[in-house]
Short mmCIF file of C-alpha atoms and ligand atoms in Angstrom, two decimals:
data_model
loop_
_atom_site.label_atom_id
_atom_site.label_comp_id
_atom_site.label_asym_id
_atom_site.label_seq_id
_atom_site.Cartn_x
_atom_site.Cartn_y
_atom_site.Cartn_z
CA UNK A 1 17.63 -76.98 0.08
CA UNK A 2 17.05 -76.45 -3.41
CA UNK A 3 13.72 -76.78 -5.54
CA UNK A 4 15.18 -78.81 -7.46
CA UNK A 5 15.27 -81.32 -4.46
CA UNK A 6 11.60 -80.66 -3.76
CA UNK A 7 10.52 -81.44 -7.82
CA UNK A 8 9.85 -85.19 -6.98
CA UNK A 9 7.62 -84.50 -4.53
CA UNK A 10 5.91 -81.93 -6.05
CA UNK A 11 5.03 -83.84 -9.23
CA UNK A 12 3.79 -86.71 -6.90
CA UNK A 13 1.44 -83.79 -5.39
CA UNK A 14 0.11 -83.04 -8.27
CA UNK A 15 -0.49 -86.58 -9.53
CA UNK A 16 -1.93 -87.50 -6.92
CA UNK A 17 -4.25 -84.14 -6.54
CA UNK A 18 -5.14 -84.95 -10.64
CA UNK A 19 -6.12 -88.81 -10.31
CA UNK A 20 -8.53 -88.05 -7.42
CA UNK A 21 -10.01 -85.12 -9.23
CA UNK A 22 -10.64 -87.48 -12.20
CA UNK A 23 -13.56 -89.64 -12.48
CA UNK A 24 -12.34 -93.46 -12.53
CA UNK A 25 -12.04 -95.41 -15.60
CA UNK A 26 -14.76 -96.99 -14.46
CA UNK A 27 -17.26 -94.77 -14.26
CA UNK A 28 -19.72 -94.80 -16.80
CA UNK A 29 -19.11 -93.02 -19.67
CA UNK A 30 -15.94 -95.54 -19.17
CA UNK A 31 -14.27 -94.71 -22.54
CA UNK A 32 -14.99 -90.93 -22.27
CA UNK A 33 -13.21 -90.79 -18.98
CA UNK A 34 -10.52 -93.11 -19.70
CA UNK A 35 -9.60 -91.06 -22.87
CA UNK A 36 -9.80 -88.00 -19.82
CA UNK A 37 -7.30 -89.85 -17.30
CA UNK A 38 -5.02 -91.03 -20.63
CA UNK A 39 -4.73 -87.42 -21.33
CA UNK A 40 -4.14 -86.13 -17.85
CA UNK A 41 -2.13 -88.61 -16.11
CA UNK A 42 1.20 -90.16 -15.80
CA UNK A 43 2.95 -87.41 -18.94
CA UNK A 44 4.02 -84.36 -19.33
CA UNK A 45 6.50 -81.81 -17.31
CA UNK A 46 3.59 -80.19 -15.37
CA UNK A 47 5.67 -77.18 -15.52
CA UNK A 48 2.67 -74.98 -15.02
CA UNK A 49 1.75 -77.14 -11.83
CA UNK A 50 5.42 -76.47 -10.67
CA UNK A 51 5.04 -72.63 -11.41
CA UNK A 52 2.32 -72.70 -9.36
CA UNK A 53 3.98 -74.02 -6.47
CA UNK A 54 7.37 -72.12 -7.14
CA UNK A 55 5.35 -68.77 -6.92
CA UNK A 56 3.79 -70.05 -3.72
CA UNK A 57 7.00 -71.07 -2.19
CA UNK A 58 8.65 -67.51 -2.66
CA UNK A 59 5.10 -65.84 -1.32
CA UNK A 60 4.62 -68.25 1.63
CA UNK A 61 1.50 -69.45 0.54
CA UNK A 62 0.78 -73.17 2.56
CA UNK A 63 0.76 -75.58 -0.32
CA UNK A 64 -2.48 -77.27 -0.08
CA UNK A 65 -4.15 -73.66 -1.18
CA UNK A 66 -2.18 -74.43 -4.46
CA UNK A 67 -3.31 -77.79 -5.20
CA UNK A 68 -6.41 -76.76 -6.93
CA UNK A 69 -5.24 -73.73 -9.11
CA UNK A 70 -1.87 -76.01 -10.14
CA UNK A 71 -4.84 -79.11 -11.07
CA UNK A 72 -6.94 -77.01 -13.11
CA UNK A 73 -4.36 -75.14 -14.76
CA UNK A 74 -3.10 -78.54 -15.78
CA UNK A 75 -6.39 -79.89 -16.77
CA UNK A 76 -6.78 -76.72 -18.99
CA UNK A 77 -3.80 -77.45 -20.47
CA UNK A 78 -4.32 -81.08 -21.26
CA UNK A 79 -7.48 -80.23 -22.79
CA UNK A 80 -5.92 -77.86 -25.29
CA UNK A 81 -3.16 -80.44 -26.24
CA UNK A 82 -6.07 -82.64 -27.03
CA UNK A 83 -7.48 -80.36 -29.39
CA UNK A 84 -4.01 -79.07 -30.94
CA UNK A 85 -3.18 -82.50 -31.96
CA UNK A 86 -6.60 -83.18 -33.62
CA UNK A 87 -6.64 -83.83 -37.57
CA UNK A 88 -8.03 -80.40 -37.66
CA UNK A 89 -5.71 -78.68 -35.90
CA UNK A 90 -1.97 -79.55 -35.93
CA UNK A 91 -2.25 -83.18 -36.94
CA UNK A 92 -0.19 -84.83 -34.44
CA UNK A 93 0.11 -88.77 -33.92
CA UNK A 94 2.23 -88.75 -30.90
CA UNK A 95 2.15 -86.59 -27.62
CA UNK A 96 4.15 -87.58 -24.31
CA UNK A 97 5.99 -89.83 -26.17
CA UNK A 98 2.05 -92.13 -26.89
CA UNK A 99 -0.18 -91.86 -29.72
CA UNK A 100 -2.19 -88.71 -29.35
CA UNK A 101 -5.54 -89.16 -28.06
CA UNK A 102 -7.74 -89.08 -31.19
CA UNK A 103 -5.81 -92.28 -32.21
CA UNK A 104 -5.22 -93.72 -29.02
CA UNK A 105 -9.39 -93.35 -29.05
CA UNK A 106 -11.69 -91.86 -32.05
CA UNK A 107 -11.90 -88.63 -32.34
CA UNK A 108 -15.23 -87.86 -31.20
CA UNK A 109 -13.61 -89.46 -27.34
CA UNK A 110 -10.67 -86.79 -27.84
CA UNK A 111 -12.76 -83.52 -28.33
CA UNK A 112 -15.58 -85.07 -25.92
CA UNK A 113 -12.70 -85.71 -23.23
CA UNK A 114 -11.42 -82.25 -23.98
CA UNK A 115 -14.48 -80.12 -24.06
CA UNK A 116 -15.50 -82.05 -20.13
CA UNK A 117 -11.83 -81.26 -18.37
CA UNK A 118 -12.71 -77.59 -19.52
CA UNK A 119 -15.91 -78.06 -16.49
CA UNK A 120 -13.55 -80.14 -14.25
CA UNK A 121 -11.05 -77.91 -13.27
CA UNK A 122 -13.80 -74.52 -12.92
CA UNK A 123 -15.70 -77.07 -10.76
CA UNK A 124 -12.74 -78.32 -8.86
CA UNK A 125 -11.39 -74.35 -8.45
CA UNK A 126 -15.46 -73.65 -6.86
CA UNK A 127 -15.12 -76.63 -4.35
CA UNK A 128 -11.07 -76.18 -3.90
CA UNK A 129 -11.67 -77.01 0.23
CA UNK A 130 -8.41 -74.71 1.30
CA UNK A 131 -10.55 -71.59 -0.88
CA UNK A 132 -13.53 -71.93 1.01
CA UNK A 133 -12.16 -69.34 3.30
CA UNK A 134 -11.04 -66.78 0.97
CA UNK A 135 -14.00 -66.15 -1.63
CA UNK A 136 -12.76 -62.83 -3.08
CA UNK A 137 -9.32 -64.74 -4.10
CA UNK A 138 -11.00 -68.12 -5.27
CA UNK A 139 -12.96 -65.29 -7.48
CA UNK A 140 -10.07 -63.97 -8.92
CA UNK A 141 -8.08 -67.01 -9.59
CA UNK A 142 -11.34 -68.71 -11.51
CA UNK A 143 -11.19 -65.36 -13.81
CA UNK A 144 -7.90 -65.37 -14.51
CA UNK A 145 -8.07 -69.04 -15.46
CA UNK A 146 -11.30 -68.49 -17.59
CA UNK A 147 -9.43 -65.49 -19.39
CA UNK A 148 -6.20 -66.97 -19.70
CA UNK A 149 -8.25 -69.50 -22.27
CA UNK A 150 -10.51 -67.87 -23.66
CA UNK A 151 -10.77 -66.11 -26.94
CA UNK A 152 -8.11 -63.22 -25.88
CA UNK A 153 -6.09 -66.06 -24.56
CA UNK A 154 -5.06 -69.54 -25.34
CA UNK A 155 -8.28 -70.60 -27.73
CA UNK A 156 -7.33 -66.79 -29.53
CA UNK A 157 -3.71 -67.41 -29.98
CA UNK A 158 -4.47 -71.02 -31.48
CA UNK A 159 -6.78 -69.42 -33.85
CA UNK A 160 -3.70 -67.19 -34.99
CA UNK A 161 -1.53 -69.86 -34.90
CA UNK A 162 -3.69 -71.78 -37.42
CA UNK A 163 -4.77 -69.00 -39.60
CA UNK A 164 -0.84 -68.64 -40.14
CA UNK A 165 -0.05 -72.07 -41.35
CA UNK A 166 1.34 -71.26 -44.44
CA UNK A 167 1.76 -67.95 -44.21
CA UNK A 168 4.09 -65.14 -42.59
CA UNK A 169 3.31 -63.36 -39.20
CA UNK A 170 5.83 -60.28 -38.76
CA UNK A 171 8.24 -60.22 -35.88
CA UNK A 172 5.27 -58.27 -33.34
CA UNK A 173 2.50 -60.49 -34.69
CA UNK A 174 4.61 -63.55 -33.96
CA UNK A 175 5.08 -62.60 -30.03
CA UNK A 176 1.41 -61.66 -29.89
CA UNK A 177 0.21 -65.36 -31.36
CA UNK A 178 2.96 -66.63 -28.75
CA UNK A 179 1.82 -64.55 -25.55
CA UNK A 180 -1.79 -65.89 -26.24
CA UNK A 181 -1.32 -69.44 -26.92
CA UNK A 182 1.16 -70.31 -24.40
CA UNK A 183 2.30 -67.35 -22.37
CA UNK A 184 -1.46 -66.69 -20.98
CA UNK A 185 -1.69 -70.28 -19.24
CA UNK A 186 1.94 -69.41 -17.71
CA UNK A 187 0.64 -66.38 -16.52
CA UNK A 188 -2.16 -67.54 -14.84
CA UNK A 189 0.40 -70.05 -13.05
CA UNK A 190 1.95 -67.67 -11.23
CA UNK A 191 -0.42 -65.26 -10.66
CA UNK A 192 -2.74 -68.14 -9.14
CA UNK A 193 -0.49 -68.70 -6.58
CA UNK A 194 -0.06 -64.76 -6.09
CA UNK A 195 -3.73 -63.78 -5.58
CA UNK A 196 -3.64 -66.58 -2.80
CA UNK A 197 -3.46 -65.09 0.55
CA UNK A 198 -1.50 -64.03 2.04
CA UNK A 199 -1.50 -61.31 -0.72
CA UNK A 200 1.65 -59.76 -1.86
CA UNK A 201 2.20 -56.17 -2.67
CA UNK A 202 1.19 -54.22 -5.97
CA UNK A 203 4.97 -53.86 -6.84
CA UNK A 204 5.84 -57.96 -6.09
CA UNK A 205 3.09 -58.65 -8.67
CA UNK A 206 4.01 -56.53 -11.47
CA UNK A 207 7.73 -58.08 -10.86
CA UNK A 208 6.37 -61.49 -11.53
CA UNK A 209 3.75 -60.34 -14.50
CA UNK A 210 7.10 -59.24 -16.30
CA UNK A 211 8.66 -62.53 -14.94
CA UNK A 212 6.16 -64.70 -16.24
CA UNK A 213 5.84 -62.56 -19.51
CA UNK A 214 9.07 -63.05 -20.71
CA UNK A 215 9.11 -66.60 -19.82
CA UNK A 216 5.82 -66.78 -21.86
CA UNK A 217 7.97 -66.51 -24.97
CA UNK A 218 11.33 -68.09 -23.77
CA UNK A 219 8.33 -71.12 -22.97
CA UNK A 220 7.24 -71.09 -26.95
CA UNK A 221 10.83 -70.32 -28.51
CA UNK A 222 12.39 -73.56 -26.65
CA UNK A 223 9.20 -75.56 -27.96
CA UNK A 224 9.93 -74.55 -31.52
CA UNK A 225 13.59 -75.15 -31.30
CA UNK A 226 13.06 -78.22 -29.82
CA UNK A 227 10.81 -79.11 -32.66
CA UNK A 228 13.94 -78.69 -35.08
CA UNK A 229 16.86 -80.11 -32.82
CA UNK A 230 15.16 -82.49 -30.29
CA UNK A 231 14.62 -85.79 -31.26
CA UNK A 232 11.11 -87.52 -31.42
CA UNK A 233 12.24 -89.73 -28.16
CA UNK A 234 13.16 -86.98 -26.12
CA UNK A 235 10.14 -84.49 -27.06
CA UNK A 236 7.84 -87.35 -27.26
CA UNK A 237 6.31 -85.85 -30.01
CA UNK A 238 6.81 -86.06 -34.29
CA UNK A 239 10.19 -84.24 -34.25
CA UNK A 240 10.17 -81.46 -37.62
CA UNK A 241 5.80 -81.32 -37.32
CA UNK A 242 6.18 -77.31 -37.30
CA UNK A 243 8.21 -77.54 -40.88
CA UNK A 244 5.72 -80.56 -42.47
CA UNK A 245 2.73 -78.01 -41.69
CA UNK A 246 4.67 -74.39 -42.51
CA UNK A 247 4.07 -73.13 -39.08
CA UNK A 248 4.52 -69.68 -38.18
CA UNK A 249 7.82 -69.92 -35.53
CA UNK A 250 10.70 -67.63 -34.44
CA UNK A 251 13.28 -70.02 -35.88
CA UNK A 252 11.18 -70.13 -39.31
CA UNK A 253 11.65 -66.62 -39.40
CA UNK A 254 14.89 -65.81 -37.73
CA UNK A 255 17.00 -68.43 -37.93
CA UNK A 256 17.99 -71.11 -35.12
CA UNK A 257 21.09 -68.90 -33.85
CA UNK A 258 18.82 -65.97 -33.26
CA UNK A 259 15.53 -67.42 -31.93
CA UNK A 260 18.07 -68.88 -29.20
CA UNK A 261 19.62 -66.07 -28.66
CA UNK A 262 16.52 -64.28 -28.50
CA UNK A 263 15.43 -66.98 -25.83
CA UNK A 264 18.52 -66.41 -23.38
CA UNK A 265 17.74 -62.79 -23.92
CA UNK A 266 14.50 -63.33 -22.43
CA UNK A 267 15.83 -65.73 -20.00
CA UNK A 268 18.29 -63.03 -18.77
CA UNK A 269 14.93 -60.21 -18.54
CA UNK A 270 13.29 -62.79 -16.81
CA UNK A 271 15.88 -63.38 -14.09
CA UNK A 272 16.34 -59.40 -13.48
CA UNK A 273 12.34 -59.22 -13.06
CA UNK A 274 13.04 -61.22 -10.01
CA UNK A 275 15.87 -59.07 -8.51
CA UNK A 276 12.94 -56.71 -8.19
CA UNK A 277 11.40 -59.31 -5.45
CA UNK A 278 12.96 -58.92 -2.12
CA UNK A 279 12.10 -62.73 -0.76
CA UNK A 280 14.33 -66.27 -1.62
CA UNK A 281 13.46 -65.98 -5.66
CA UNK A 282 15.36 -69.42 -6.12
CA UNK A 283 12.52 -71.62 -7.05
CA UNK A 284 11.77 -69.61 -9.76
CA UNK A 285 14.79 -68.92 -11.08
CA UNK A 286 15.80 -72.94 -11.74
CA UNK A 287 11.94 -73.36 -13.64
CA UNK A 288 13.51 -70.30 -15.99
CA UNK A 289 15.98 -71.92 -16.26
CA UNK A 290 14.94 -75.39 -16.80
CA UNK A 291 12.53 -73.62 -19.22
CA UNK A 292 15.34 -72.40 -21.67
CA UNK A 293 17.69 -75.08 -21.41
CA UNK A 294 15.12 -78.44 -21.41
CA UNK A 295 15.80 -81.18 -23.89
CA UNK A 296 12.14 -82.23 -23.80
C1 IPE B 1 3.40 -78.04 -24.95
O1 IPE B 1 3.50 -77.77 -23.60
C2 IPE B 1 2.50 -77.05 -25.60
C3 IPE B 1 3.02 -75.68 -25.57
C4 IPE B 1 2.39 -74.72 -25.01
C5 IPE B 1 4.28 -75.40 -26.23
P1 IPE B 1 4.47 -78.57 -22.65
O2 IPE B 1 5.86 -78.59 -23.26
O3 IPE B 1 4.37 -78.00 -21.29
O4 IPE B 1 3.89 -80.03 -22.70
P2 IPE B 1 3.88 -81.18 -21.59
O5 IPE B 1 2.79 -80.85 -20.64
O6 IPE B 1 5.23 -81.18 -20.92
O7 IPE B 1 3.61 -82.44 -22.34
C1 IPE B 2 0.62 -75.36 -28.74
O1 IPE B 2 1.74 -74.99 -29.46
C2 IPE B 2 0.16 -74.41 -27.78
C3 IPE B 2 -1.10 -74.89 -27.14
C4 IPE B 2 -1.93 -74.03 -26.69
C5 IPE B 2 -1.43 -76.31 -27.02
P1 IPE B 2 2.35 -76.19 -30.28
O2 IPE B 2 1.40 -76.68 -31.29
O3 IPE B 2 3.71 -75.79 -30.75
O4 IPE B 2 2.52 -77.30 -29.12
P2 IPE B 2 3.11 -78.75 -29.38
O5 IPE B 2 4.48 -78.55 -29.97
O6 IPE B 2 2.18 -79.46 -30.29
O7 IPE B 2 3.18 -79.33 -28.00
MG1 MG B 3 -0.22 -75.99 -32.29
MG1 MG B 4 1.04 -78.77 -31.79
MG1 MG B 5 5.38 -77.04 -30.80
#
């Protein structure tokens, strides 16, 4: 069977793993966490969730070990949305095909809602019941999460990202802005579900590092050419936002031809990363896939 056949159910894991991690719109701050559960719930392509369990499925890692790492990986990631769509930041008005969350609350809700997921998923990663067991790996995943955001990571490649606008980033200097803000998160995705026991060997990990690396920047090139080609309905989000606010891209400075040639490229480096793997690779060859040729 392919993972492809298993996506459905995976995506109803995670959904369901998210809304019972959430506080309920009910509790009180109400608006605070219903500006949370807007944010986390019922959007998105949880592609980093389905990394996660891809990676665990070709290391035989039982599933419910995953659950946490794939929730607070999302939760991460919905938090920095959040902030990259503020007025501040990229000045978005629709995300997930809904009005971002600054509008859809004020935007003292959005960065409140963002800054408290941050907490949620390190708490949810310390109290993750199938990690209680393995300390040393529930260590290691909460690091790699924690630096995977941080100032070297995600939050560092936003800064670049912004101080850009406008500008010109050469060719290395692009890739660098791109491994930060996006490829670190996908990184930790995998390697979450690789520092799980039971542990895989040295050389199996650095095979899906250089996996995961180049599909760090296939992940960010599709975005961008999506931003020119895709249309608003399908990306759910202001199609042509990266032009209106001179963002630094690899189309903007190679062209659409190259940047998805470039893409494939990676796609292709990607794919012979995992020939390096001697297990059933599948699962994570149709995300690479899915990665480089997604409409949305
Ligand atoms: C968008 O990520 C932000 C980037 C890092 C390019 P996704 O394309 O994964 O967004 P959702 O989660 O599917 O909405
Ligand atoms: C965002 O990159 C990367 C993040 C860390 C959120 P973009 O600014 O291109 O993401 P979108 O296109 O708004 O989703
Ligand atoms: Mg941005
Ligand atoms: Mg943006
Ligand atoms: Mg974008």
């Amino acid at each position: 069977m392919s993972f492809e056949s298993r996506i459905d159910a995976y995506l109803d894991r995670i959904e369901d793993v998210l809304e019972r991690a959430l506080p309920g719109p009910d509790v009180k701050p109400q608006r605070l966490h219903q500006a949370m559960r807007y944010s986390v719930l019922g959007g998105g392509k949880r592609i980093r969730p389905l990394l996660v369990y891809a990676t665990g499925e070709v290391l035989g890692v039982a599933t419910d070990m995953l659950d946490a790492p794939a929730a607070a990986i999302e939760m991460m990631h919905a938090f920095s949305l959040i902030h990259d769509d503020l007025p501040a930041m990229d000045d978005d008005d629709l995300r997930r095909g809904r009005p971002t969350a600054h509008l859809a609350f004020d935007e003292a809700t959005a960065i409140l809602a963002a800054d408290a997921l941050q907490p949620l998923a390190f708490s949810m990663l310390a109290d993750a019941p199938a990690l209680q067991e393995h300390p040393a790996a529930k260590i290691q995943i909460i690091r790699l999460i924690a630096e995977a955001c941080g100032s070297l990571g995600m939050t560092g490649g936003q800064a670049i990202d912004i101080a850009a606008e406008g500008g010109r980033l050469d060719p290395a200097e692009l890739e660098h802005m791109y491994r930060l803000k996006t490829g670190q998160l996908l990184r930790a995705s995998v390697l979450s579900a690789a520092y799980c026991p039971p542990a895989c060997d040295i050389a199996e990990l650095h095979a899906l590092e250089r996996f995961v690396d180049y599909m760090g920047l296939a992940f960010q090139i599709r975005d961008d050419i999506l931003d020119i080609e895709g249309s608003t309905e399908e990306i759910g989000k202001q199609q042509g936002a990266d032009i209106a606010h001179e963002k630094a891209t690899y189309p903007a400075m190679i062209g659409l031809d190259e940047a998805r040639q470039r893409a494939d490229e990676l796609l292709q480096n990607a794919l012979s990363a995992l020939d390096e793997i001697d297990r059933d690779t599948e699962s994570l060859r149709y995300l690479a896939r899915l990665i480089v040729l997604r409409r949305t």
